[in-house]
mmCIF file with all atom_site columns, C-alpha atoms in Angstrom:
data_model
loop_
_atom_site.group_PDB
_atom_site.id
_atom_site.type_symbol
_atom_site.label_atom_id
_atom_site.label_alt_id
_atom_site.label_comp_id
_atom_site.label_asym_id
_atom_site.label_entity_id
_atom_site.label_seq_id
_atom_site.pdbx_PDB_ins_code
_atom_site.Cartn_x
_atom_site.Cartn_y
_atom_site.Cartn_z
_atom_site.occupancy
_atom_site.B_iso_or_equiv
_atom_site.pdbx_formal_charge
_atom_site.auth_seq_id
_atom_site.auth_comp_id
_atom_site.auth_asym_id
_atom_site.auth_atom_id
_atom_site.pdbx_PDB_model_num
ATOM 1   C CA . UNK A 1 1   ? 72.724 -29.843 -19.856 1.00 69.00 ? 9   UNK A CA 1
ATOM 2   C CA . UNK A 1 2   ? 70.375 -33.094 -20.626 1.00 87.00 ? 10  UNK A CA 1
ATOM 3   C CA . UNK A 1 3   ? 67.494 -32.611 -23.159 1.00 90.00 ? 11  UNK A CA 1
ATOM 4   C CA . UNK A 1 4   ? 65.067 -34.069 -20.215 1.00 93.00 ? 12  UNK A CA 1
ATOM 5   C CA . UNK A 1 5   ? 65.081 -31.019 -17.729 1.00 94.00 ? 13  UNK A CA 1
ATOM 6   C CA . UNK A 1 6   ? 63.472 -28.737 -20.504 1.00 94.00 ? 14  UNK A CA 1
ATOM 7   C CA . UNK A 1 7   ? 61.129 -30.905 -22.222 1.00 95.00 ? 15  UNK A CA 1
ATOM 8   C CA . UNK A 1 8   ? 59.813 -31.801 -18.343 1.00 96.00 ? 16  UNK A CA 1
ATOM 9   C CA . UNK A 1 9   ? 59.709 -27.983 -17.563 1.00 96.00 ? 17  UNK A CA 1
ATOM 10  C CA . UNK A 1 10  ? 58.336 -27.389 -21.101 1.00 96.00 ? 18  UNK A CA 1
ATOM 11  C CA . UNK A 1 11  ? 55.604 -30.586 -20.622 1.00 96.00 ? 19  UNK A CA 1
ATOM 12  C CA . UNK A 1 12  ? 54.503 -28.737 -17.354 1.00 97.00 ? 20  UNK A CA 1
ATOM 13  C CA . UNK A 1 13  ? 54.062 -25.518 -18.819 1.00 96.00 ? 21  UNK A CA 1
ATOM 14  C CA . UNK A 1 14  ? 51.482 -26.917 -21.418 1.00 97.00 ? 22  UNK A CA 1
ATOM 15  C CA . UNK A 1 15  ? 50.084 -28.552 -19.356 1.00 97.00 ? 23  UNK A CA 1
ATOM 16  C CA . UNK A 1 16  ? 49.269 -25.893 -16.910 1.00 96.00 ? 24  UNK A CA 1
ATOM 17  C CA . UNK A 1 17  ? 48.199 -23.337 -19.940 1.00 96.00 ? 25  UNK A CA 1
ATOM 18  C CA . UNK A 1 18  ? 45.875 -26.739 -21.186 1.00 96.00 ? 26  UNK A CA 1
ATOM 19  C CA . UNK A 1 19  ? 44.137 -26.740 -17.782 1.00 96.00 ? 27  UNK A CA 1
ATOM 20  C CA . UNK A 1 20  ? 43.572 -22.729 -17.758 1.00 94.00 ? 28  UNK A CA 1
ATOM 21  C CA . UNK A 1 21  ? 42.075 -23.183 -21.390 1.00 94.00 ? 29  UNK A CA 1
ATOM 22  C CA . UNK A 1 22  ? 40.199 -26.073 -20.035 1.00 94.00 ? 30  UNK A CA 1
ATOM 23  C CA . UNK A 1 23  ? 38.985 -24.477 -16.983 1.00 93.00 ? 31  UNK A CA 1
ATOM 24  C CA . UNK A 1 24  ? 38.982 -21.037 -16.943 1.00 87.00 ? 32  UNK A CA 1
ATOM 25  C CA . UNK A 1 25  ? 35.963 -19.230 -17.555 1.00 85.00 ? 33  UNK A CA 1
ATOM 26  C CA . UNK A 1 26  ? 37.471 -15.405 -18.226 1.00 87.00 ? 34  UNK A CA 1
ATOM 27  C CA . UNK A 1 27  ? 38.562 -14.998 -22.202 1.00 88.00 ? 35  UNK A CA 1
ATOM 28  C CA . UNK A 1 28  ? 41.327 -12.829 -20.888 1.00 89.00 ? 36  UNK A CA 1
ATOM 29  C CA . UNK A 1 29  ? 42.534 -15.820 -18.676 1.00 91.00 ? 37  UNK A CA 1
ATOM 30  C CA . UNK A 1 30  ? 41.890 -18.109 -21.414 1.00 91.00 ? 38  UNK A CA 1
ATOM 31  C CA . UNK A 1 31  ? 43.914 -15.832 -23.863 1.00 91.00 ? 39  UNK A CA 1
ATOM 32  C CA . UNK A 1 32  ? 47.197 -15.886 -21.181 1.00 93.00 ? 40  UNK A CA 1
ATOM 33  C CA . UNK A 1 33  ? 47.154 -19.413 -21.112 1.00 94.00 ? 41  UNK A CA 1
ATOM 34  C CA . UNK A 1 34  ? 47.091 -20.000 -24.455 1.00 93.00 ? 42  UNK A CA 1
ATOM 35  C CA . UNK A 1 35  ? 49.978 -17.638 -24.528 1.00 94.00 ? 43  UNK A CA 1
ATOM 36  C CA . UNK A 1 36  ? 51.519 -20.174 -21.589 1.00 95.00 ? 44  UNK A CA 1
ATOM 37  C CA . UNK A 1 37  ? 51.135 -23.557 -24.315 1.00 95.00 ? 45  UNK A CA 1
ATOM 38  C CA . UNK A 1 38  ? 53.066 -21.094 -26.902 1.00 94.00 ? 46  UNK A CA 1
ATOM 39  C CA . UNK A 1 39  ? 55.905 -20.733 -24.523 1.00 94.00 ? 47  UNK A CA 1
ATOM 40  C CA . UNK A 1 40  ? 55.675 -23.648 -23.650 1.00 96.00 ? 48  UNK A CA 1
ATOM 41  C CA . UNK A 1 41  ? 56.322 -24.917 -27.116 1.00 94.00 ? 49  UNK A CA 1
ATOM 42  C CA . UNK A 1 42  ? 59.059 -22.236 -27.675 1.00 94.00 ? 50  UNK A CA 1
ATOM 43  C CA . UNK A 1 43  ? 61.132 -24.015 -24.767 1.00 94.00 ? 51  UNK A CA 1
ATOM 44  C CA . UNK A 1 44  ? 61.211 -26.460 -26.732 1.00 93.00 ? 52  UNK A CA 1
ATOM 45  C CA . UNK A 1 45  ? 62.327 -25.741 -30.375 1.00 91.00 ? 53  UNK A CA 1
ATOM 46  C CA . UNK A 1 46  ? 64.987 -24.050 -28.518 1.00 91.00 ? 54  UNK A CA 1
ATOM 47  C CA . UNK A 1 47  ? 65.733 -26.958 -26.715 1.00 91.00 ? 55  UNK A CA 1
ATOM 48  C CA . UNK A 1 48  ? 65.801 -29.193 -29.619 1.00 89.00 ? 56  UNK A CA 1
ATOM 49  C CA . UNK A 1 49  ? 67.663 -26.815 -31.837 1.00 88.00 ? 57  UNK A CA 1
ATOM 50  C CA . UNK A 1 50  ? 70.260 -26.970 -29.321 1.00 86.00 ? 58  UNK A CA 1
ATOM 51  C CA . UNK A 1 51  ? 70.339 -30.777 -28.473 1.00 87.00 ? 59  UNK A CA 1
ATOM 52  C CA . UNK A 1 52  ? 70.800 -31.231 -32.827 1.00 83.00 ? 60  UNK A CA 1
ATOM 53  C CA . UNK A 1 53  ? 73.241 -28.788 -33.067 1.00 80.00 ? 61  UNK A CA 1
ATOM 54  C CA . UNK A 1 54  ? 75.613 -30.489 -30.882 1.00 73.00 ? 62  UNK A CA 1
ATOM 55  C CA . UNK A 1 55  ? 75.118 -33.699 -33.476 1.00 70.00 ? 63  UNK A CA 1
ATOM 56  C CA . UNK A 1 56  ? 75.318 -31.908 -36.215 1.00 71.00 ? 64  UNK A CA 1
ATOM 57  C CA . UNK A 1 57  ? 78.631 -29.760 -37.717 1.00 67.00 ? 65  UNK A CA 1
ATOM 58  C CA . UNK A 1 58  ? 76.760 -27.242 -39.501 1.00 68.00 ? 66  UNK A CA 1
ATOM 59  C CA . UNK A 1 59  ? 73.923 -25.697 -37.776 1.00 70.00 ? 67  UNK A CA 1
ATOM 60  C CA . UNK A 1 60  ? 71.271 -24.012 -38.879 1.00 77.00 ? 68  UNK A CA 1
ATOM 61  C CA . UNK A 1 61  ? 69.759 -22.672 -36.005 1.00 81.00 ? 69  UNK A CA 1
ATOM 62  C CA . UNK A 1 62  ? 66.399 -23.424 -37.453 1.00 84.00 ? 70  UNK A CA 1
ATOM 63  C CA . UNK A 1 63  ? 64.468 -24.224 -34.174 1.00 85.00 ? 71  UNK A CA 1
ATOM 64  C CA . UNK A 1 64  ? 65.790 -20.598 -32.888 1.00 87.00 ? 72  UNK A CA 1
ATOM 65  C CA . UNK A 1 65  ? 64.186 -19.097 -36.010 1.00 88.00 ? 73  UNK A CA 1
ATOM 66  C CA . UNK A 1 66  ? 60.986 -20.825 -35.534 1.00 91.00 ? 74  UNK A CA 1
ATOM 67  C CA . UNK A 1 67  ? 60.877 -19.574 -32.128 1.00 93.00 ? 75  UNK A CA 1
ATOM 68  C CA . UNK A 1 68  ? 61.259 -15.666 -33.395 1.00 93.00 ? 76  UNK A CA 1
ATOM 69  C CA . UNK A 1 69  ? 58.412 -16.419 -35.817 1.00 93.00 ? 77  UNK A CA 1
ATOM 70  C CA . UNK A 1 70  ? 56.203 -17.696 -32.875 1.00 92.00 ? 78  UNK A CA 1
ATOM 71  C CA . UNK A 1 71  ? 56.966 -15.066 -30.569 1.00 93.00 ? 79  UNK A CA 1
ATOM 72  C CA . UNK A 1 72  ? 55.501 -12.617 -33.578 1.00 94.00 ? 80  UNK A CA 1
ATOM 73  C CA . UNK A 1 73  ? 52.793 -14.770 -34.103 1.00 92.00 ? 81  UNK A CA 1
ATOM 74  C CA . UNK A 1 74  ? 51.668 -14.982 -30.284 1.00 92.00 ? 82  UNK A CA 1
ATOM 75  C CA . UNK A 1 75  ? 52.609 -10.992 -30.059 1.00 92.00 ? 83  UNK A CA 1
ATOM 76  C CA . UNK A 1 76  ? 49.768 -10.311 -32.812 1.00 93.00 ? 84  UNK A CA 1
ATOM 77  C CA . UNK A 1 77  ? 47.256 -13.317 -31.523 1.00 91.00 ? 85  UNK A CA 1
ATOM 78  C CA . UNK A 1 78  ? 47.481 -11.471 -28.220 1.00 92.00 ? 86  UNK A CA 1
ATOM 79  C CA . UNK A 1 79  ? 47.205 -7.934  -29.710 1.00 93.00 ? 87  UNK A CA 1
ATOM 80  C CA . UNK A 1 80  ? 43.972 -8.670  -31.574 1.00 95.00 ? 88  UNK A CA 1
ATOM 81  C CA . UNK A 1 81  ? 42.650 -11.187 -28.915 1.00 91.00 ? 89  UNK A CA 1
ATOM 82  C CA . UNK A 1 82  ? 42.444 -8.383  -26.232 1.00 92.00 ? 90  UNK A CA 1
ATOM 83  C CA . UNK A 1 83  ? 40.978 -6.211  -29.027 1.00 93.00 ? 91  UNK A CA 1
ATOM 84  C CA . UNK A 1 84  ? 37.943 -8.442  -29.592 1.00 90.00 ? 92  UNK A CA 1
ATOM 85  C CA . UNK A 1 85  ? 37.588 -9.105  -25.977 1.00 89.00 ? 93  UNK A CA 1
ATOM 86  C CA . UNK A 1 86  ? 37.361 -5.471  -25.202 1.00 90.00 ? 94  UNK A CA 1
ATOM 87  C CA . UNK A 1 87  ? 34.816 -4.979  -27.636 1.00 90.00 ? 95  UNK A CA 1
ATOM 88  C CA . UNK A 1 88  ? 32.594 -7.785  -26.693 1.00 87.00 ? 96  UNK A CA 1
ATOM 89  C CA . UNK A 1 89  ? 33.392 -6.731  -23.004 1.00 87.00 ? 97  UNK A CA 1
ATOM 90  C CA . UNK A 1 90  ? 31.605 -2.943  -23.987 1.00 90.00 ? 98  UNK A CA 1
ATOM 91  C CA . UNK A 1 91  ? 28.758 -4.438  -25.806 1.00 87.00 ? 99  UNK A CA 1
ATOM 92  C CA . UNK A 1 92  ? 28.127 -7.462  -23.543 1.00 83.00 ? 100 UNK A CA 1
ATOM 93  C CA . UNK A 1 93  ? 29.353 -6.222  -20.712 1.00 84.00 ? 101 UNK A CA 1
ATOM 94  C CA . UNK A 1 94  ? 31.065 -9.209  -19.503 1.00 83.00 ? 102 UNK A CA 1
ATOM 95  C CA . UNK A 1 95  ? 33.892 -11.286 -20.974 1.00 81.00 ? 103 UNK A CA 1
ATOM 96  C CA . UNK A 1 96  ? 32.898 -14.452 -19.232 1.00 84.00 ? 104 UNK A CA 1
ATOM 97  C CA . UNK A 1 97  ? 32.916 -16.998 -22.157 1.00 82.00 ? 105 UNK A CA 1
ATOM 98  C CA . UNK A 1 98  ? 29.750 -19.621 -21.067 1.00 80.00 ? 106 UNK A CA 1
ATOM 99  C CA . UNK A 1 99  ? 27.520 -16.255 -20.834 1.00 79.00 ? 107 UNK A CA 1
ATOM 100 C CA . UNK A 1 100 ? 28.912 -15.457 -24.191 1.00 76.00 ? 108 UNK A CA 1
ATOM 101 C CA . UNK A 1 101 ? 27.879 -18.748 -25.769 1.00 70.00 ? 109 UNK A CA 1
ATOM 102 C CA . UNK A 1 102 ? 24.495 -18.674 -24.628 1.00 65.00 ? 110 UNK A CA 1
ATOM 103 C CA . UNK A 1 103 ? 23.799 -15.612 -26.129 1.00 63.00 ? 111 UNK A CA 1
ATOM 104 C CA . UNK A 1 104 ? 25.168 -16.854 -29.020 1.00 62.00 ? 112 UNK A CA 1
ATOM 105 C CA . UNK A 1 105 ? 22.967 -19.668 -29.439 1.00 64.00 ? 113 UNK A CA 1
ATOM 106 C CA . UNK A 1 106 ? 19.921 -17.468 -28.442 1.00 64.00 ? 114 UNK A CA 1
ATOM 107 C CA . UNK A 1 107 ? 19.590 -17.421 -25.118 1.00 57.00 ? 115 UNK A CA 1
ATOM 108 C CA . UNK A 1 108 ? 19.133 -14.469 -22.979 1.00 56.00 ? 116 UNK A CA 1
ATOM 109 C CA . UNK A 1 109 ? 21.422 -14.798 -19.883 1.00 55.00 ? 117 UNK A CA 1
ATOM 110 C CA . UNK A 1 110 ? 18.316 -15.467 -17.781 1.00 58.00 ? 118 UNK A CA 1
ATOM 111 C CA . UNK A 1 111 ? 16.920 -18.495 -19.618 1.00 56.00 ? 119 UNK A CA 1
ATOM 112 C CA . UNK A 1 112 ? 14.435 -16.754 -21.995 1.00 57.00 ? 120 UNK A CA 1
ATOM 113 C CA . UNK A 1 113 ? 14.916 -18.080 -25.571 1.00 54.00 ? 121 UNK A CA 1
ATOM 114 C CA . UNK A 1 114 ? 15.028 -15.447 -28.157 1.00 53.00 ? 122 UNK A CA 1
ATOM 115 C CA . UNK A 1 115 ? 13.652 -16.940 -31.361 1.00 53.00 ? 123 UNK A CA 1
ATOM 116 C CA . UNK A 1 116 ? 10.346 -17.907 -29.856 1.00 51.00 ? 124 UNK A CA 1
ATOM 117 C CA . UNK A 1 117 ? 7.784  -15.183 -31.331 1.00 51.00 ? 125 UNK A CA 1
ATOM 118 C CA . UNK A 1 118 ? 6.350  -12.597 -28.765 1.00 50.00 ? 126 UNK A CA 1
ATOM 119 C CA . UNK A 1 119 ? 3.414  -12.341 -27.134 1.00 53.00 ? 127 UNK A CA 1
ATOM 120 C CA . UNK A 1 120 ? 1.095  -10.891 -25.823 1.00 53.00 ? 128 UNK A CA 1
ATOM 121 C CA . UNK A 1 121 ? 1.206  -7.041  -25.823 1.00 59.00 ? 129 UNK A CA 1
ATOM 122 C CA . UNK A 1 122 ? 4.966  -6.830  -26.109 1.00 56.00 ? 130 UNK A CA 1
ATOM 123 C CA . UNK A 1 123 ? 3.810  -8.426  -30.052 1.00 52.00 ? 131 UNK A CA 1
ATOM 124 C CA . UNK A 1 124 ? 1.098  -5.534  -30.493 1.00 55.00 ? 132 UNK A CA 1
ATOM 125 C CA . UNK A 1 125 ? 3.390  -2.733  -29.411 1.00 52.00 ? 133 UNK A CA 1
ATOM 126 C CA . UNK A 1 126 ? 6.243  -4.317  -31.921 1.00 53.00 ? 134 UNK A CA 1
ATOM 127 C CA . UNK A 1 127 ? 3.651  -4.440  -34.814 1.00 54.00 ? 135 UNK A CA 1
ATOM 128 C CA . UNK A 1 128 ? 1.987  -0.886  -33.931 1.00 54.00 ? 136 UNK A CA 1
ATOM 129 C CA . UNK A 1 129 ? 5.684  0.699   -34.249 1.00 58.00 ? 137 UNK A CA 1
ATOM 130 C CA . UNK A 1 130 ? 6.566  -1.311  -37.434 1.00 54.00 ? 138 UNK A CA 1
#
């Protein structure tokens, strides 16, 4: 088998997990493309690993190793990734990530900015129970 049919299907994986990371707007979409690029890139060490070992007498198999270690790698990124995005999903109760970055940066999701001081009687009742 040529090296060119899995680098192309490997090229159009990434590319397709790039654009969900890109445009997606769900972190648990986000999170399975991301998983997509690592696959992506796991087609390929095997690919590679193969390709050199017909060139080469002794093989190592070190692309196929690499690949094992990736796989454990993405298995815990996953793991902990849908951990934090439950959380945030049960305190927020959303996981969409532009709503989550504007309340990050201070912004209540309807526009108010937080760190401007209160007013009005909303101040007085927050000083009278201080």
């Amino acid at each position: 088998m040529h090296l060119a049919y899995p680098a192309v299907l490997s090229a159009l994986l990434f590319c397709t997990g790039l654009y969900g990371v890109l445009a997606r707007r769900n972190a648990i979409l986000v999170l399975m493309s991301v998983e997509l690029m690592l696959n992506a890139v796991n087609l390929n060490l095997v690919a590679f690993d193969v390709w050199l070992s017909r060139a080469a007498e002794e093989t190592l198999h070190s692309g196929q190793a690499l690949t094992l270690f990736t796989i454990a790698i993405a298995a815990a990124e996953i793991g902990i990734g849908l951990a934090i995005v439950l959380a945030v999903h049960r305190n927020r109760g959303t996981a969409d990530i532009d709503r989550l970055r504007d309340t990050a940066e201070g912004q209540e999701p309807d526009g108010t900015d937080t760190d401007t001081p209160a007013t009005g009687t909303a101040a007085e009742k927050a000083e009278a129970t201080a």
